[in-house]
mmCIF file of C-alpha atoms in Angstrom:
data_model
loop_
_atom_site.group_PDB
_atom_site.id
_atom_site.type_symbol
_atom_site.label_atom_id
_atom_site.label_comp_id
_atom_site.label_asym_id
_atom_site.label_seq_id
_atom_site.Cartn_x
_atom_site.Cartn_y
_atom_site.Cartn_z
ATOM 1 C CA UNK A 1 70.027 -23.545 -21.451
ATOM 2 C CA UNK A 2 70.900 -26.911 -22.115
ATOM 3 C CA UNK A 3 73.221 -29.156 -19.749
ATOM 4 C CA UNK A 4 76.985 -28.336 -19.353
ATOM 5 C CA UNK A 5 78.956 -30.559 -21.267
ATOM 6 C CA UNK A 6 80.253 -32.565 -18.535
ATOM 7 C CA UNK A 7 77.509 -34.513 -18.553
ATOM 8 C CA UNK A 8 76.150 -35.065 -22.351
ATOM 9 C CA UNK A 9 79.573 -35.721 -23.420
ATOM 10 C CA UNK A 10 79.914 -38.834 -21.705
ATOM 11 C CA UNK A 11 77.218 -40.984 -23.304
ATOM 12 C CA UNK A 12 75.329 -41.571 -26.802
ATOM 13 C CA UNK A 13 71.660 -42.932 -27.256
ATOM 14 C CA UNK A 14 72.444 -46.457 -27.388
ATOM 15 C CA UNK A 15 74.541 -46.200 -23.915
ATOM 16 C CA UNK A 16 71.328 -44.058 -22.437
ATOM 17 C CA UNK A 17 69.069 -47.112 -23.381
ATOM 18 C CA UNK A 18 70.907 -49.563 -22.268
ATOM 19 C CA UNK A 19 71.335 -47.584 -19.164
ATOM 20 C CA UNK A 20 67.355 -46.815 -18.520
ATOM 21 C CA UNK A 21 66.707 -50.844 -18.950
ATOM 22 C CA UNK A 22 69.328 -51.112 -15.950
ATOM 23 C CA UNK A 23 67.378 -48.611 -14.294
ATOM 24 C CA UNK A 24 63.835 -50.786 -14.164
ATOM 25 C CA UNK A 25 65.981 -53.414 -13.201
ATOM 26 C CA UNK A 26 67.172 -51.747 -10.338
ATOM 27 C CA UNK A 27 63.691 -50.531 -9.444
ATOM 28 C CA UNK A 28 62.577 -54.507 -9.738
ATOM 29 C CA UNK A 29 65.321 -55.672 -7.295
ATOM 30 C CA UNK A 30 67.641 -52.621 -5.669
ATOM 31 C CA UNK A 31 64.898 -51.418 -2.668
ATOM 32 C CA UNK A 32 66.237 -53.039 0.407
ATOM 33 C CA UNK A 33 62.744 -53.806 2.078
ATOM 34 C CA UNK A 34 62.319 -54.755 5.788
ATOM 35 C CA UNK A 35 61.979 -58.641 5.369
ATOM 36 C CA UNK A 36 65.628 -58.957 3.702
ATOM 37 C CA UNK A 37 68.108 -60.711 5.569
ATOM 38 C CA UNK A 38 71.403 -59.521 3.004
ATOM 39 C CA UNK A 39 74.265 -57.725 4.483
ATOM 40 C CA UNK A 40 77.086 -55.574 2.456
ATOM 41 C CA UNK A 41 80.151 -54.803 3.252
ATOM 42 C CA UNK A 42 81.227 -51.157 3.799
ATOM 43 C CA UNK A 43 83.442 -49.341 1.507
ATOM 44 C CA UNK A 44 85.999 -47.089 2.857
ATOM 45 C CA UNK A 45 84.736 -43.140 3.310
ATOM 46 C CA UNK A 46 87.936 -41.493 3.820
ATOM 47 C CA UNK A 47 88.416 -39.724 0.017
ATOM 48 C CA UNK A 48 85.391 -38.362 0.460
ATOM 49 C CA UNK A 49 85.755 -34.451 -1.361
ATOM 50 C CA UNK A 50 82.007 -32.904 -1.629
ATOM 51 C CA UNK A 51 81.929 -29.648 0.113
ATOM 52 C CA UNK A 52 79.897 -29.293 3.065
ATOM 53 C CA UNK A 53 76.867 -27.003 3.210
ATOM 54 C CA UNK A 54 76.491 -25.241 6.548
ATOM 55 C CA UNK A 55 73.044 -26.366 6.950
ATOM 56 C CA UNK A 56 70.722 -27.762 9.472
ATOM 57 C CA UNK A 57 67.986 -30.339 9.019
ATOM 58 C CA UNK A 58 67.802 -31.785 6.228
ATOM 59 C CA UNK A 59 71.254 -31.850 5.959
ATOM 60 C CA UNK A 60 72.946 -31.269 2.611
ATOM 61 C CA UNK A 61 76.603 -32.136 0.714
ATOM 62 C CA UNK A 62 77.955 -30.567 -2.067
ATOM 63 C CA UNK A 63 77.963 -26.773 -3.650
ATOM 64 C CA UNK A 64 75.235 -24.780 -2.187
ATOM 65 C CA UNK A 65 74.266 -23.337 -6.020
ATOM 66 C CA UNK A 66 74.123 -26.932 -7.273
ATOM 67 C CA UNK A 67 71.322 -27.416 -10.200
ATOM 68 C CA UNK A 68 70.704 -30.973 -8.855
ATOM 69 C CA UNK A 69 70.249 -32.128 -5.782
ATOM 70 C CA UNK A 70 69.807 -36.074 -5.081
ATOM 71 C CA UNK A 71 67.487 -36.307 -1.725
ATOM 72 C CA UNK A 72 68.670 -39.930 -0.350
ATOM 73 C CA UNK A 73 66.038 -41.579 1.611
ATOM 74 C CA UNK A 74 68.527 -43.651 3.798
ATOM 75 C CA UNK A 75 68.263 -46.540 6.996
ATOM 76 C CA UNK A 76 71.455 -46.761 8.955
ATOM 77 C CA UNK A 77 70.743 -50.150 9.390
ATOM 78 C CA UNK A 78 69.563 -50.961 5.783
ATOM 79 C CA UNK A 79 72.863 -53.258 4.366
ATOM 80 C CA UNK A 80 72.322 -51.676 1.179
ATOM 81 C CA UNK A 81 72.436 -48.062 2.503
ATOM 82 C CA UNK A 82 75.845 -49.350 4.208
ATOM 83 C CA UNK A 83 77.468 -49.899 1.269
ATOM 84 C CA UNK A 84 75.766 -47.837 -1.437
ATOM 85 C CA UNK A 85 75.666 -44.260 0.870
ATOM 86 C CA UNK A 86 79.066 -43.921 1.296
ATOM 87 C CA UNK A 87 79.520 -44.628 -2.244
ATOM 88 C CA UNK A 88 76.915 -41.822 -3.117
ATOM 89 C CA UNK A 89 78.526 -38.893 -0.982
ATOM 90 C CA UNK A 90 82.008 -39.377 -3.046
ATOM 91 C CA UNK A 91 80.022 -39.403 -6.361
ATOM 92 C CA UNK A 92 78.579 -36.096 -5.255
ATOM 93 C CA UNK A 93 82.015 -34.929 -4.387
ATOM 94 C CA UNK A 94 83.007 -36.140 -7.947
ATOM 95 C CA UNK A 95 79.791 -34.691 -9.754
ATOM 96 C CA UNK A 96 79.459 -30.866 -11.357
ATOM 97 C CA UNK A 97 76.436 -29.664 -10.388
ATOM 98 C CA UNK A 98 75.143 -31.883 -8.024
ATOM 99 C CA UNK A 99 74.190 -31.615 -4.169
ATOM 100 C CA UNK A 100 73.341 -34.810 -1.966
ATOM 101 C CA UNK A 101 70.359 -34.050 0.657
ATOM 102 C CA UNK A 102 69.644 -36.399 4.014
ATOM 103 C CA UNK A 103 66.379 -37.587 4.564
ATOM 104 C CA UNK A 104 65.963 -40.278 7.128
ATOM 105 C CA UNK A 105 63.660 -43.455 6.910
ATOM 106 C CA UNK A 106 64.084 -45.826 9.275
ATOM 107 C CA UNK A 107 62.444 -49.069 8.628
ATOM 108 C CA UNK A 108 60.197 -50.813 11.255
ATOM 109 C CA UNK A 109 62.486 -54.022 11.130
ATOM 110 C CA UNK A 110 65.408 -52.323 11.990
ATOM 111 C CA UNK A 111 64.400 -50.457 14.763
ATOM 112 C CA UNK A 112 64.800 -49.509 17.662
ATOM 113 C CA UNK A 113 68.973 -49.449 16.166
ATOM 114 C CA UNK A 114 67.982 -47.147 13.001
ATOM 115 C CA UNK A 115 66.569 -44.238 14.920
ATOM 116 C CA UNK A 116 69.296 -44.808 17.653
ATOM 117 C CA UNK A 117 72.113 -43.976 15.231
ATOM 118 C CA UNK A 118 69.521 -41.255 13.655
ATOM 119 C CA UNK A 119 69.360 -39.605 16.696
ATOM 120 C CA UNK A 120 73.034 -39.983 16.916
ATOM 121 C CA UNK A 121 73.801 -38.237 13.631
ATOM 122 C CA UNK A 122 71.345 -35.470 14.331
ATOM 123 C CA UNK A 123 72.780 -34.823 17.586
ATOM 124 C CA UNK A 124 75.954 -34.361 16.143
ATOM 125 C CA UNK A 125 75.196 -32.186 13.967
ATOM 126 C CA UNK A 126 73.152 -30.290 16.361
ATOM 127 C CA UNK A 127 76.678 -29.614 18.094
ATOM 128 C CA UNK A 128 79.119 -29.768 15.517
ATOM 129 C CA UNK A 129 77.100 -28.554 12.171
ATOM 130 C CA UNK A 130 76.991 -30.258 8.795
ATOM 131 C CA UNK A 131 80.490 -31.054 8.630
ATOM 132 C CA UNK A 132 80.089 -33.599 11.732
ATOM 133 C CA UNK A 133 76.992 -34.784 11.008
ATOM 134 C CA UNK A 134 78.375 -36.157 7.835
ATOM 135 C CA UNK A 135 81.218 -37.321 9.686
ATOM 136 C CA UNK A 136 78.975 -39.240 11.736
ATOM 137 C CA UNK A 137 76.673 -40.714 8.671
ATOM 138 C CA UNK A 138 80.246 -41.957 7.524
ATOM 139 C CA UNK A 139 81.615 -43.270 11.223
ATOM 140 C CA UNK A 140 78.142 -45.213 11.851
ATOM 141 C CA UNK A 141 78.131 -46.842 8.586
ATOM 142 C CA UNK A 142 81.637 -48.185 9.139
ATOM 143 C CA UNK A 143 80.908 -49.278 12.894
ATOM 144 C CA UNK A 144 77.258 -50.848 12.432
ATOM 145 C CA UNK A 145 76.587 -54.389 12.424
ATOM 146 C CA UNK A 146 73.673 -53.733 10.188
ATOM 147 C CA UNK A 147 69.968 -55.078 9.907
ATOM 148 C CA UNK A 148 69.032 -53.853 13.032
ATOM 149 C CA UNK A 149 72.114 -55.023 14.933
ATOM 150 C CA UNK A 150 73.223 -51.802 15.424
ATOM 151 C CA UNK A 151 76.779 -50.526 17.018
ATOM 152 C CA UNK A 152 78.407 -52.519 19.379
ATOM 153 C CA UNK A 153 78.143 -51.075 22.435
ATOM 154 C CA UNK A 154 81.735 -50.994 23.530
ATOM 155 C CA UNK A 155 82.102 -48.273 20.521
ATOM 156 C CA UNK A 156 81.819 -45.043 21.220
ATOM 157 C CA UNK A 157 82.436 -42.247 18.410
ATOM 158 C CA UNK A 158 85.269 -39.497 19.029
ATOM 159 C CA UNK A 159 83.618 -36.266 20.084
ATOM 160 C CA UNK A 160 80.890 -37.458 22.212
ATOM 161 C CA UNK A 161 80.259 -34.298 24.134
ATOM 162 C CA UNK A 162 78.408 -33.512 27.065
ATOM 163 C CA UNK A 163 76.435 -31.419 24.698
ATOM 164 C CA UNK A 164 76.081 -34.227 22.514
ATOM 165 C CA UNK A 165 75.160 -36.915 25.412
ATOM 166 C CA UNK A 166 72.471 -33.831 26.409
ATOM 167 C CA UNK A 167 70.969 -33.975 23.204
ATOM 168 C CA UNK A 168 70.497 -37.294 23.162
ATOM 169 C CA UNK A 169 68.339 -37.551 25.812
ATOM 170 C CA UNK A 170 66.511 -34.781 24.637
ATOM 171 C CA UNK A 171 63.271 -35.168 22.547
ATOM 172 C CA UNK A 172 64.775 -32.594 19.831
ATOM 173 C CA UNK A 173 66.666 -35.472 17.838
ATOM 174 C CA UNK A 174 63.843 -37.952 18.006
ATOM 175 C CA UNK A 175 61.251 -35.402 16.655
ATOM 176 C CA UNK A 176 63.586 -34.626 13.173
ATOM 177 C CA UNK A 177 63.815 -38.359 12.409
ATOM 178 C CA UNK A 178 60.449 -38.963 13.072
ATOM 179 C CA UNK A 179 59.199 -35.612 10.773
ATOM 180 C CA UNK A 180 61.117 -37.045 8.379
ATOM 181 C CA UNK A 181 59.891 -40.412 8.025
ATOM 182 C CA UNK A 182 56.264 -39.906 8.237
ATOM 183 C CA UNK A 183 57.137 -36.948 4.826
ATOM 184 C CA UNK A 184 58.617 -40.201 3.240
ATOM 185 C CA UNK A 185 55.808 -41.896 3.658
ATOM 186 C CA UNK A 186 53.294 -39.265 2.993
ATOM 187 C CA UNK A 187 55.854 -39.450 -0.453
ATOM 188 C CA UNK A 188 54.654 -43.020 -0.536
ATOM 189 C CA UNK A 189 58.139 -43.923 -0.134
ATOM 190 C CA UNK A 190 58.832 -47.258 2.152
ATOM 191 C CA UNK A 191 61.875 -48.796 0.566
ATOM 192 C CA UNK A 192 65.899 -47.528 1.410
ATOM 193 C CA UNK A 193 68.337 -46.482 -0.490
ATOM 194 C CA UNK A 194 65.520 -44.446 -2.479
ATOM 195 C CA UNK A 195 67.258 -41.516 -4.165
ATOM 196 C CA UNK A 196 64.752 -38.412 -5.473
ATOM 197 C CA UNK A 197 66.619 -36.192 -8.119
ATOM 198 C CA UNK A 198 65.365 -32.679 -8.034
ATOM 199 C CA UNK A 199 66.147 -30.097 -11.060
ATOM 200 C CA UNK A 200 66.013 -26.633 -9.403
ATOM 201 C CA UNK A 201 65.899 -24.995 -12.960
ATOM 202 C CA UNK A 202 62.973 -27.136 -14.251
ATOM 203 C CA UNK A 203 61.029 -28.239 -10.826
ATOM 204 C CA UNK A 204 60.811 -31.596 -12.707
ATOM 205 C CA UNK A 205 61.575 -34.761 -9.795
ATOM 206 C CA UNK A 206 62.535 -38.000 -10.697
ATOM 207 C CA UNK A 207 62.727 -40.774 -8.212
ATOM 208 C CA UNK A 208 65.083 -43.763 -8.153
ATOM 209 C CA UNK A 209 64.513 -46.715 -5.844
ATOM 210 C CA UNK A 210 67.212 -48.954 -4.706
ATOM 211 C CA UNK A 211 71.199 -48.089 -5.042
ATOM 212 C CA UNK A 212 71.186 -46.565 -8.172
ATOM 213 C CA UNK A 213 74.384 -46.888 -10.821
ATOM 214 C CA UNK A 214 76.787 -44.043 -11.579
ATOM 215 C CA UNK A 215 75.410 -44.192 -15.304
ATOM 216 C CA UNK A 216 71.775 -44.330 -14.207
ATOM 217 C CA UNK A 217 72.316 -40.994 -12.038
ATOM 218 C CA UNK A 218 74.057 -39.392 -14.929
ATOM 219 C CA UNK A 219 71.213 -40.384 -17.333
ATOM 220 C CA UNK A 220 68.666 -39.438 -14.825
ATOM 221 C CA UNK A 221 70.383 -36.112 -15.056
ATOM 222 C CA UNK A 222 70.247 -35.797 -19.048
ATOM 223 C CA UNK A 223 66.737 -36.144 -18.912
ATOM 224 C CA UNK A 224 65.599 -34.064 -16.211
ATOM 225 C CA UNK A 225 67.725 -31.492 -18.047
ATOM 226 C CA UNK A 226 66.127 -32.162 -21.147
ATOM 227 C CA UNK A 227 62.703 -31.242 -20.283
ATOM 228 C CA UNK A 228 62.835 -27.864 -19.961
ATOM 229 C CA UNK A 229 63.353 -27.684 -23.992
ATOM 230 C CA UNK A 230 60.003 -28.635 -24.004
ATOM 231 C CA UNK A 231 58.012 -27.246 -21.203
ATOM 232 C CA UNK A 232 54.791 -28.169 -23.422
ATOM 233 C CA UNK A 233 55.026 -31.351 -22.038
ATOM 234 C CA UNK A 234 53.556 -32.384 -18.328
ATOM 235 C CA UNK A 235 55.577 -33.320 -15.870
ATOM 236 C CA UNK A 236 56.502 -36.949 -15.468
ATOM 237 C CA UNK A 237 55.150 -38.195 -11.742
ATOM 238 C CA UNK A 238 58.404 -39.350 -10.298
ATOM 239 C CA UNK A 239 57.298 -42.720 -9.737
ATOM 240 C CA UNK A 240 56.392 -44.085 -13.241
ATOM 241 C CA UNK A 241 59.763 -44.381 -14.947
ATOM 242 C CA UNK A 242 58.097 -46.298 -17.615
ATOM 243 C CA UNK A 243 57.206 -42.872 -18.751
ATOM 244 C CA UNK A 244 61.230 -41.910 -19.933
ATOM 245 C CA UNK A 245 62.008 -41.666 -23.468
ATOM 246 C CA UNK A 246 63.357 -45.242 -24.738
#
């Protein structure tokens, strides 16, 4: 079956060349690594319209039967992740097809604020289920000072529970972040935003590091689709995107 229209309809060869040179640009220069001292701005989150899964950890956004799913490897004190996360859930929201997945990588330099607001997210969603740790991903993002600054701590979020608070001093939160950074770097992954695109139809895996363009998610797409039309051919390791048809 090939890909639903949606998709293929909206660019030609020339565009999906152009595109996949943008792409190994990105890969050059779009990881936000520890030693950078940049800050973004934060977009708004509020038109936000992917549906929520009722999931736990790894937390997930967007239809439940979705073909794709985009696994975002994300700091919340990474300036890039600030800006390009938000940005990323309303694509989902946007997207046919597609599901957005949580997987948390806090760098070294940023700590000990990246795991704090972890911690934070997890325990919300411990409480309040996917829909508020979402709402929390979004509500840290807009509060944090970034780059290891972290929230002010005058701010407080609405709904900070007793159950909340009690989970916060529990080990429970603090285990899930950790689990999930030592499987990104078992990955060999070390850089945020890093997004990993996952066909469930094909099992192929393609992995795009730094924030990653509408167009280059799209194309990333096409081609993941593409391959199984020729399932004679092995599977492209998700790190050598030198490998993708010119």
């Amino acid at each position: 079956m090939s890909l639903v229209p949606f998709y293929r309809g909206r660019r030609h060869n020339l565009v999906l060349a152009s595109v996949l040179a943008g792409l190994l640009f990105s890969v050059a220069i779009g990881a936000y690594w520890v030693s950078s001292e940049r800050r973004t701005a934060t977009p708004s989150t509020s038109e936000q319209t992917a549906v929520v899964i009722a999931s736990g950890p790894p937390w997930a956004l967007g239809p439940e039967t979705a073909r794709f799913t985009l696994v975002a490897y994300a700091d919340f004190e990474c300036p890039y992740c600030q800006s390009y996360l938000p940005h990323l859930m309303r694509w989902v929201g946007e997207t046919q097809d597609v599901a957005l997945q949580w997987h948390h990588l806090p760098l070294p330099g940023h700590e000990p604020a990246a795991s704090q607001a972890a911690q934070l997210a997890e325990c919300f969603g411990e409480e309040g289920g996917a829909a508020a740790f979402w709402q929390a991903v979004t509500w840290v993002y807009e509060h944090t000072r970034g780059d290891g600054q972290g929230v002010p701590q005058d701010t407080t979020p609405a709904g900070m529970t007793p159950a909340v608070q009690a989970c916060l001093v529990s080990e429970r939160p603090a285990a899930i972040v950790r689990a999930q950074a030592e499987q990104a770097a078992s990955a060999g992954i070390h850089a945020t935003p890093t997004v990993q695109v996952q066909d469930r139809d094909t099992g192929q895996v393609l992995t795009l590091s730094g924030p990653a363009e509408d167009d280059v998610l799209l194309s990333a797409l096409d081609w993941l689709a593409s391959q199984e039309r020729h399932t004679e051919q092995p599977e492209m390791p998700a790190d050598e995107l030198g490998d993708m048809p010119k």
